[in-house]
Tab-separated table of C-alpha atoms and ligand atoms in Angstrom:
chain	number	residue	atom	x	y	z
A	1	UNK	CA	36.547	13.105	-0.820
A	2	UNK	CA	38.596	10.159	0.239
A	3	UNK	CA	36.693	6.533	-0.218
A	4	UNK	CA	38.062	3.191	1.308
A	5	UNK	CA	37.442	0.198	-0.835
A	6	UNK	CA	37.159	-3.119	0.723
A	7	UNK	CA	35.672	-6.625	-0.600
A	8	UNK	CA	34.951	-8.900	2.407
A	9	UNK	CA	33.418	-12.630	2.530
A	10	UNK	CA	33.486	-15.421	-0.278
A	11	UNK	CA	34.926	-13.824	-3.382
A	12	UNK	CA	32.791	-14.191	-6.465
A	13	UNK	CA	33.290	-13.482	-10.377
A	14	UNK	CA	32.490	-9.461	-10.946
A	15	UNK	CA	33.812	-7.897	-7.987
A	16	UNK	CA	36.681	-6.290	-9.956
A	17	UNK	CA	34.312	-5.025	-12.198
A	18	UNK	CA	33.361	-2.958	-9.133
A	19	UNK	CA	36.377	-2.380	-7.386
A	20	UNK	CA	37.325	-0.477	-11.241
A	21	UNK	CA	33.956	1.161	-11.536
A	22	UNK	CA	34.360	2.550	-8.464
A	23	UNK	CA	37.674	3.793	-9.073
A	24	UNK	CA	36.804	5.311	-12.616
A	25	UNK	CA	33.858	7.174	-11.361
A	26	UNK	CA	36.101	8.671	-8.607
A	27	UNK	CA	38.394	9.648	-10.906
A	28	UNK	CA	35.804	11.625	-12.948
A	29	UNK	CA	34.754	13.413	-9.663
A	30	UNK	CA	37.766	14.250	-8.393
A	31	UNK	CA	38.073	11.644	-5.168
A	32	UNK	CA	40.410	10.073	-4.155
A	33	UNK	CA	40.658	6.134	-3.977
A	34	UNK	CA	42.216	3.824	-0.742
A	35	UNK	CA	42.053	-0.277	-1.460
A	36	UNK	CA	41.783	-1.802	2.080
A	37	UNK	CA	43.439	-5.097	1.579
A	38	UNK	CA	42.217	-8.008	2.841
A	39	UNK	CA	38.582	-6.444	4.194
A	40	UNK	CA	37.672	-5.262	7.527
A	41	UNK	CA	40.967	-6.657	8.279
A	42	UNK	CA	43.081	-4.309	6.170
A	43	UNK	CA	41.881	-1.354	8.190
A	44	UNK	CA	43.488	-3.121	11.843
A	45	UNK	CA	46.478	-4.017	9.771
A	46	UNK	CA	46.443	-0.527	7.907
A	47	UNK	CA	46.986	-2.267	4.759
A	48	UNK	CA	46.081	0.186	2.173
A	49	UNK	CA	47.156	0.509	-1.550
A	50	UNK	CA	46.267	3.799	-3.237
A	51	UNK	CA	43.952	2.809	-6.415
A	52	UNK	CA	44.287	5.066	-9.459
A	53	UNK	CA	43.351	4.507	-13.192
A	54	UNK	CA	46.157	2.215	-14.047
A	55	UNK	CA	45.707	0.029	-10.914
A	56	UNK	CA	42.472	-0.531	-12.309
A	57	UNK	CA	42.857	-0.975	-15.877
A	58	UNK	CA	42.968	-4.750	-17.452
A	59	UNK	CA	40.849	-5.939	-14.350
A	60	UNK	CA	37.161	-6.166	-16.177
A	61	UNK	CA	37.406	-9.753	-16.891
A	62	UNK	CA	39.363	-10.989	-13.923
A	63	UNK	CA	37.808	-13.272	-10.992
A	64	UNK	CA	38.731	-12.837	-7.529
A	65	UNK	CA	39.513	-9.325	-6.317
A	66	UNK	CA	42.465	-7.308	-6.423
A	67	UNK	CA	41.975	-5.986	-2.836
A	68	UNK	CA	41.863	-10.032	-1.620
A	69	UNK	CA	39.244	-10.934	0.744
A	70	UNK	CA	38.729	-12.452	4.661
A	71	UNK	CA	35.934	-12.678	6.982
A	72	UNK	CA	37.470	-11.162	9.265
A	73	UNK	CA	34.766	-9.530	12.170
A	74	UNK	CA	36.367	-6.382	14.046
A	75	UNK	CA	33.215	-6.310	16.337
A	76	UNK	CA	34.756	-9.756	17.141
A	77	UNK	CA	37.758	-8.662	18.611
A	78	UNK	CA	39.334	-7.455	21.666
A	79	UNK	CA	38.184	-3.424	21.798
A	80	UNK	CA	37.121	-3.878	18.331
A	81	UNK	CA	34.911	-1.013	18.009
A	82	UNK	CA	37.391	1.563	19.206
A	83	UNK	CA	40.268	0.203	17.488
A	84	UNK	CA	38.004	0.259	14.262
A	85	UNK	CA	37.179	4.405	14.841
A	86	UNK	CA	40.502	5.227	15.485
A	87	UNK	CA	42.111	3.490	12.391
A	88	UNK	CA	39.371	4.685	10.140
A	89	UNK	CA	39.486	8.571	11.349
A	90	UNK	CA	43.654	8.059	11.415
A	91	UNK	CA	43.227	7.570	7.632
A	92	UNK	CA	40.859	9.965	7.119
A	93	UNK	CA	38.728	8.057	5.318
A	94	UNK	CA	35.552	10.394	3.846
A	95	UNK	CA	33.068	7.442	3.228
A	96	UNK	CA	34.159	3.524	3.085
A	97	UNK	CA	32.260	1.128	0.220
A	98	UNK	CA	31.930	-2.275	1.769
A	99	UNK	CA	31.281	-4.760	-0.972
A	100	UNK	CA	30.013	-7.937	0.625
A	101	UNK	CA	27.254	-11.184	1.257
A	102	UNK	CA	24.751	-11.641	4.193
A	103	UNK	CA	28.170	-11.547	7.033
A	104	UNK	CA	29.493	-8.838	5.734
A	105	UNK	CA	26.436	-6.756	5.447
A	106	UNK	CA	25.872	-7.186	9.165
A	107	UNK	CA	29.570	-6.060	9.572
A	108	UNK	CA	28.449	-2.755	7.456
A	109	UNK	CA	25.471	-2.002	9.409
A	110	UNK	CA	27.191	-2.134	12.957
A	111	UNK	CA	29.861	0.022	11.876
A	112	UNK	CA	27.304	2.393	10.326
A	113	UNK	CA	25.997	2.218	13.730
A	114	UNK	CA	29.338	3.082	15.284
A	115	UNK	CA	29.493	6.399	13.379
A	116	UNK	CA	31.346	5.355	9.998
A	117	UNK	CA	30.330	6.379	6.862
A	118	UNK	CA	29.259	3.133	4.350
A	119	UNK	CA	28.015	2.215	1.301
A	120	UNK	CA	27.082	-1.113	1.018
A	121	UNK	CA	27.434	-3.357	-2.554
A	122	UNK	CA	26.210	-6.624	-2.547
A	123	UNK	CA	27.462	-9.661	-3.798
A	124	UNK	CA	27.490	-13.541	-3.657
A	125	UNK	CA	27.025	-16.270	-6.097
A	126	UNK	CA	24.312	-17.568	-3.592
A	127	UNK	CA	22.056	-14.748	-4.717
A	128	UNK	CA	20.503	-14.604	-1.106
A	129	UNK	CA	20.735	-10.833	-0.275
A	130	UNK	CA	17.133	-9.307	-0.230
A	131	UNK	CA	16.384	-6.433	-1.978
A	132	UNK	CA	18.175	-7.219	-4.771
A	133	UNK	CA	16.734	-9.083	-7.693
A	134	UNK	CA	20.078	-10.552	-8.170
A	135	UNK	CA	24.003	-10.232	-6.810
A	136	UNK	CA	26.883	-9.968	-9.575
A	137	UNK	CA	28.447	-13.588	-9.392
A	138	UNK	CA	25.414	-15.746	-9.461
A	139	UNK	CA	25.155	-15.636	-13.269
A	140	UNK	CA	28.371	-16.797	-13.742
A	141	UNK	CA	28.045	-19.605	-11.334
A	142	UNK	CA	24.582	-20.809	-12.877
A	143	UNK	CA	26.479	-20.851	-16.207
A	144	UNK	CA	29.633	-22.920	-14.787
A	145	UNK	CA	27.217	-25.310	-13.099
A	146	UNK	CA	25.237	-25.648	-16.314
A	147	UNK	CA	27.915	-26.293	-18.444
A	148	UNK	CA	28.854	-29.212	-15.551
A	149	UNK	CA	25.148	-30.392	-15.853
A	150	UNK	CA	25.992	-31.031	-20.093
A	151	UNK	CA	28.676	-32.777	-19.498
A	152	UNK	CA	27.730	-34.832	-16.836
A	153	UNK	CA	24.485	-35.974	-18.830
A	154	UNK	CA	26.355	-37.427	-21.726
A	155	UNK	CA	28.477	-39.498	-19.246
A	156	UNK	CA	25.605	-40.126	-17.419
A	157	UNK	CA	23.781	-41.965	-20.179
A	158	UNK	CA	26.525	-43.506	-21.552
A	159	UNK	CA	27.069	-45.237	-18.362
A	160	UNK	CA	23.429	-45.901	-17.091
A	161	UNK	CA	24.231	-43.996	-14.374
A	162	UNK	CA	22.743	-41.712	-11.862
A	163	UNK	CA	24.827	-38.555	-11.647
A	164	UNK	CA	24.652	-36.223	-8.346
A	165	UNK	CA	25.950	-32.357	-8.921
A	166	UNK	CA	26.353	-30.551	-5.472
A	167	UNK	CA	26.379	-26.956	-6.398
A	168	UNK	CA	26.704	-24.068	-3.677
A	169	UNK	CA	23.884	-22.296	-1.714
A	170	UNK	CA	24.028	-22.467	2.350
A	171	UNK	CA	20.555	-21.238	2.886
A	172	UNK	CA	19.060	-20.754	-0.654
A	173	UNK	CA	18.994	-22.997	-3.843
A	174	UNK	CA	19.045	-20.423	-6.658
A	175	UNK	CA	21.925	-21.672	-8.345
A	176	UNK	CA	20.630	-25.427	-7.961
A	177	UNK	CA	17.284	-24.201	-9.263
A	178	UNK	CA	18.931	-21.960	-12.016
A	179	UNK	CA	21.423	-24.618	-13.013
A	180	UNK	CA	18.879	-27.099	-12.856
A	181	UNK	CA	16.141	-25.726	-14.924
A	182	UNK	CA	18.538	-24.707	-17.444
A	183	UNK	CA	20.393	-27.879	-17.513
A	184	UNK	CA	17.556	-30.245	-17.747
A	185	UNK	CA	18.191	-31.938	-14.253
A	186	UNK	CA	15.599	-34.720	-13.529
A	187	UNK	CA	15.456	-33.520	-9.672
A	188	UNK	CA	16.678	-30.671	-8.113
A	189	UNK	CA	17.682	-30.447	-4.184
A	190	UNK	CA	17.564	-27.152	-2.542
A	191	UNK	CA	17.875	-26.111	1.075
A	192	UNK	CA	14.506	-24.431	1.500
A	193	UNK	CA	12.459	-27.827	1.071
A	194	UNK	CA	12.983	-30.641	3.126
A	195	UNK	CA	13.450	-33.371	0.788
A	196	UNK	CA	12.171	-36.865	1.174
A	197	UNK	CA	15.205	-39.482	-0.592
A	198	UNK	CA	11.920	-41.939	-1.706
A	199	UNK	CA	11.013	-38.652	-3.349
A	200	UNK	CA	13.901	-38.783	-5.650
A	201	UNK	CA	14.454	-42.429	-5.947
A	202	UNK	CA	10.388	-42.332	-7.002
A	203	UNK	CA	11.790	-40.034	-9.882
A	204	UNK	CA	14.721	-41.971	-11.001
A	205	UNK	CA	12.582	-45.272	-11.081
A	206	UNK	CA	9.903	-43.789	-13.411
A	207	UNK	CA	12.540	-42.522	-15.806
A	208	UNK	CA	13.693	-45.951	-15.398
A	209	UNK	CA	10.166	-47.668	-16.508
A	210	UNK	CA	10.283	-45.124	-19.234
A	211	UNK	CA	13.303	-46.129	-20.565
A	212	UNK	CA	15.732	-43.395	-18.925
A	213	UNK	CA	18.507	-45.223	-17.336
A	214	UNK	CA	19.874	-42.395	-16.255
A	215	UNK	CA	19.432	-39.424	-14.012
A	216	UNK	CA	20.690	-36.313	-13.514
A	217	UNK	CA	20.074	-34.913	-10.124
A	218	UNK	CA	21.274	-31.221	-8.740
A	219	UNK	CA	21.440	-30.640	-5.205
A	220	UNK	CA	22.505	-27.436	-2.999
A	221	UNK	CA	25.025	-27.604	-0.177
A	222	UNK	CA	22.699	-26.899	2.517
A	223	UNK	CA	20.222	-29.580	1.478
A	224	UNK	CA	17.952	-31.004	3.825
A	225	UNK	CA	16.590	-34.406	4.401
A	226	UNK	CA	13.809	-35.797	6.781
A	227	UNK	CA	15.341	-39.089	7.024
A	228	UNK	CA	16.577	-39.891	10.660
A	229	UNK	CA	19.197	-41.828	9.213
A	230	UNK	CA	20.923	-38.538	7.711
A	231	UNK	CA	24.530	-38.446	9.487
A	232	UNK	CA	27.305	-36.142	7.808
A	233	UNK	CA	30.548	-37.133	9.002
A	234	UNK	CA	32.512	-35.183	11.805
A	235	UNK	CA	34.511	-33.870	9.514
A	236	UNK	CA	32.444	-31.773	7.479
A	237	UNK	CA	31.608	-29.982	10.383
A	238	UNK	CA	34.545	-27.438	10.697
A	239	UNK	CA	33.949	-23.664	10.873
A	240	UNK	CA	34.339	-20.548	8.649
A	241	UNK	CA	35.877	-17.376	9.829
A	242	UNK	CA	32.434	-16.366	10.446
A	243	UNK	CA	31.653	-19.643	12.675
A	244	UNK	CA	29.648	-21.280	10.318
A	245	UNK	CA	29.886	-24.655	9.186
A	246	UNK	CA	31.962	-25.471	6.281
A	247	UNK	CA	29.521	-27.095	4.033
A	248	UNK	CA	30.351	-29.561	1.007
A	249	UNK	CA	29.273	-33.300	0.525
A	250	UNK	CA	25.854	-33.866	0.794
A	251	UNK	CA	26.057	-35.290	-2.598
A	252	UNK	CA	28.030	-38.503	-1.300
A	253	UNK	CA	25.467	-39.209	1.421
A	254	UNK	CA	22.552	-38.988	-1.447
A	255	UNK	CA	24.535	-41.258	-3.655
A	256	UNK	CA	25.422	-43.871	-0.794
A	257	UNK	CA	21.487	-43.814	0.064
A	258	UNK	CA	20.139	-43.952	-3.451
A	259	UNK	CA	22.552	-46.429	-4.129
A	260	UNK	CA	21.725	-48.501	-1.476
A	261	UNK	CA	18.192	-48.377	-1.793
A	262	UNK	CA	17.664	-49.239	-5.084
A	263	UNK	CA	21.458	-50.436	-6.828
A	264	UNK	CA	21.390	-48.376	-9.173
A	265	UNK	CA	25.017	-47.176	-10.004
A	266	UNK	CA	25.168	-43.239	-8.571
A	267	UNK	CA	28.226	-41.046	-8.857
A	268	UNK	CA	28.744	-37.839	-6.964
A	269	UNK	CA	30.395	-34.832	-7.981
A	270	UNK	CA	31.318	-31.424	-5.679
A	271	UNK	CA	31.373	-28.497	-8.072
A	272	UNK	CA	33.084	-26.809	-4.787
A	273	UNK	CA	34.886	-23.428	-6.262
A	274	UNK	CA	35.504	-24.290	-9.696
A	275	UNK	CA	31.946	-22.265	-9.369
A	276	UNK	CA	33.344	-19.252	-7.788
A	277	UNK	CA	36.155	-18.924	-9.654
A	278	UNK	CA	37.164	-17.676	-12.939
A	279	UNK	CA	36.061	-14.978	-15.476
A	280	UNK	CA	32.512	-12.968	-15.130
A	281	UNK	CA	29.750	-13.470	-17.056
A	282	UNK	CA	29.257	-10.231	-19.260
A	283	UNK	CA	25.620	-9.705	-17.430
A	284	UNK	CA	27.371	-9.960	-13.796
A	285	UNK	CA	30.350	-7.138	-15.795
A	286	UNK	CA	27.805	-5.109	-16.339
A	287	UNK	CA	25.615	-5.409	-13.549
A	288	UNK	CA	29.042	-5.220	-10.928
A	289	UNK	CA	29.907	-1.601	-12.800
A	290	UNK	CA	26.640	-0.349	-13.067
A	291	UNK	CA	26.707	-1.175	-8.831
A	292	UNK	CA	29.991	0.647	-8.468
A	293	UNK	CA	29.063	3.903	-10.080
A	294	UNK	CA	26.108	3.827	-7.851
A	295	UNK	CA	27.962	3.566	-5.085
A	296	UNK	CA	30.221	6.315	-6.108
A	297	UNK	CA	27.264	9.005	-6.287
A	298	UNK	CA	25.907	7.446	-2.646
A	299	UNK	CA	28.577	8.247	-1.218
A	300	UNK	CA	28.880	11.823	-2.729
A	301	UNK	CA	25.370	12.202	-1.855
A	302	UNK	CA	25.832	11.244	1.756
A	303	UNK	CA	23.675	8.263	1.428
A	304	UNK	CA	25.561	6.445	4.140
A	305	UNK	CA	23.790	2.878	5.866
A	306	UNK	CA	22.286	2.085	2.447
A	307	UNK	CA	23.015	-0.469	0.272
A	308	UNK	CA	23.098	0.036	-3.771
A	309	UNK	CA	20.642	-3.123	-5.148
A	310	UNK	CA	18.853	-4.075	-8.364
A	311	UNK	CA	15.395	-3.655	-8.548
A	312	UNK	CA	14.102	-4.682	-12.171
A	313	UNK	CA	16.417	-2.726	-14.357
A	314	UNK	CA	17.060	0.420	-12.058
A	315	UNK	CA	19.497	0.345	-9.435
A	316	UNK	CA	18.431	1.743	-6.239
A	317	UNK	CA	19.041	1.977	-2.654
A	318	UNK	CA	17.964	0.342	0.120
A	319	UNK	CA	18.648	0.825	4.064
A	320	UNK	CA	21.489	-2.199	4.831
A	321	UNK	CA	18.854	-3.072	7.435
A	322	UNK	CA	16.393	-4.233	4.819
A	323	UNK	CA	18.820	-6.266	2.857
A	324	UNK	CA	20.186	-8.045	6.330
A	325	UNK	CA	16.454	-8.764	7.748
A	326	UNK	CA	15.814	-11.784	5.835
A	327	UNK	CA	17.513	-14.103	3.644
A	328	UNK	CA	15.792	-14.005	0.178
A	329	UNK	CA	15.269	-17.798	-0.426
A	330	UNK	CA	14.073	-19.454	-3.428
A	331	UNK	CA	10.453	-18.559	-4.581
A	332	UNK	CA	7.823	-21.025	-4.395
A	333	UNK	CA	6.516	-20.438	-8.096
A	334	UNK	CA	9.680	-21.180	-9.486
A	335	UNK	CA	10.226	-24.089	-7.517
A	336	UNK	CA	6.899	-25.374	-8.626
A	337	UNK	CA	7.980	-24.423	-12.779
A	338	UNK	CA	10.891	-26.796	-11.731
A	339	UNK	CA	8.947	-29.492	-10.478
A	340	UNK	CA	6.963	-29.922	-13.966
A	341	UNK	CA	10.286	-31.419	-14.619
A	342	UNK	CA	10.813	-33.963	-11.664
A	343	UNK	CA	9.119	-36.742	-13.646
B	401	LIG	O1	28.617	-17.569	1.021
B	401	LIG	C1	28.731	-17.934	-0.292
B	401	LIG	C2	29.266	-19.311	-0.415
B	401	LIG	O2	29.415	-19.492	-1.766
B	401	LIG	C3	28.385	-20.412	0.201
B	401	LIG	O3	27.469	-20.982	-0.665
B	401	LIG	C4	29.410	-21.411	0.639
B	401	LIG	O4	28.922	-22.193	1.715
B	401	LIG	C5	30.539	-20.571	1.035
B	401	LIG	O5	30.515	-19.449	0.207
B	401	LIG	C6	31.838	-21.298	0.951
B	401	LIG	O6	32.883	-20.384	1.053
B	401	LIG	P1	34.358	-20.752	1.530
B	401	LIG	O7	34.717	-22.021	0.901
B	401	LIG	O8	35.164	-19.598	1.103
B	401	LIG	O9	34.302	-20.895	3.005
């Protein structure tokens, strides 16, 4: 059996742990490995590396991915479709093991659809792909932006000051939530509740009249405020690959208004990709090999449109459909367990 690798999308900590899962299972099978570089874009550029056991080997503990990474869409292009088949049956590939977020699942399920045989792996810091309790990446994140949290709070009180933290999360506010809780954030921001600024600023004034002239607040990307007054600048408004807004900043526009509103002295701070980058957590190790055998025996099993996912301790699999349907978004309950804390 021949198996294409590619990693498409944001990168995130853990995907080499799958890339050299993958690879090692193979091995003990008898299959042979193809690295796609560069995603769905390696297979229009038919830029392939052949993977073995010592391409793999010292790459457990290394961010990024070996294979590199673009959102590039071939249902996007020109003839896309066709130019897709013919590249994929040129090579020969047997099965192809897309690891990917949200875009790139979509990507995996309309080529499934065209006739190619995939194996979806999920990942993304955001931990927003449904039917998976979580993606390898997120725990590393949430540990990077709790570390940030700790160090921003001794500043923070040193200073009197009000400290912002924009972590990521487009649609979802797990690792603002995650971070948050762990870090001992006075409010958190998140994306799936449309914040009021009073709202906060009623938070950081009762600290205040309690003593606590400081606050730590955590907010996520894609944050949301009802006031009318809410104008990002032009600039932050540039696209992705996938023609999504670039997102980053919110922070400064919370500080400004908080600021503004009540004079207290508020600093802002983008985690941005210092988040995405680096080693893996041992968990998201684990959990990104554990994934990658998985997807091994799918594909030997001819379990093709189906994406491998975590479902308490088991991995499982789950129709790419199911994962792609709906964003999994932060759950109420924990959001409530949070707001204990917004005091
Ligand atoms: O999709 C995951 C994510 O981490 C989002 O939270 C964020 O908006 C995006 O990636 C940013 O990615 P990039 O900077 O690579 O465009």
């Amino acid at each position: 059996m021949k198996i294409g690798i590619l990693t498409s999308g944001g990168d995130c900590p853990g995907l080499n742990a799958v890339i050299r899962a993958i690879v090692r299972k193979s091995d003990q099978l008898g299959f042979e490995t193809i690295g796609i570089i560069d995603g769905w874009k390696g297979i229009f550029d038919e830029n392939y590396i052949q993977l073995d056991l010592n391409s793999v080997a010292g790459i457990i503990n290394k961010g990024g991915t070996i294979l590199g990474t673009s959102r590039f869409s071939p249902f996007e292009k020109k003839n896309g479709m066709d130019k897709l088949l013919n590249k994929i049956s040129r090579k020969k590939f047997d099965a192809i093991i897309a690891i990917g977020g949200e875009g790139s699942m979509h990507i995996a399920q309309m080529a499934y659809e065209a006739g190619i045989n995939i194996v979806g792996v999920p990942k993304t810091i955001d931990n927003d792909i449904s039917g998976t309790d979580y993606t390898f990446g997120f725990d590393t994140a949430v540990g990077i932006a709790t570390e940030a949290i700790d160090r921003l709070h001794t500043t923070a009180e040193s200073h009197h000051r009000i400290m912002i933290l924009e972590v990521m999360g487009r649609h979802a506010g797990w690792i603002a939530l995650y971070s948050g809780l762990a870090g001992g954030a006075d409010v958190v921001v998140i994306p799936e509740v449309t914040t009021k600024i009073s709202q906060v600023i009623k938070v950081i004034k009762s600290r205040y009249n309690r003593g606590k002239r400081f606050s730590i607040i955590v907010i996520a990307e894609g944050a949301k405020f009802d006031e009318k007054s809410m104008k990002l600048k032009k600039e932050n408004k540039k696209l992705d690959d996938f023609g999504r807004e670039r997102l980053g900043g919110i922070c400064t526009f919370l500080a400004d208004e908080i600021e503004r509103r009540t004079g207290f002295e508020c600093r802002a701070t983008i985690l941005g990709h210092v988040q995405r980058g680096g080693m893996p957590s041992a968990f998201d190790r684990v959990l990104g090999t554990r994934l990658g055998i998985y997807a091994v025996e799918m594909a030997y099993e001819k379990k093709f449109g189906r994406m491998a996912a975590l479902q308490g301790n088991e991995i499982v699999d789950i129709p790419i459909t199911e994962a792609i349907g709906k964003l999994k978004t932060v759950d109420k309950d924990l959001y409530e367990v949070a707001q204990v804390f917004f005091k």
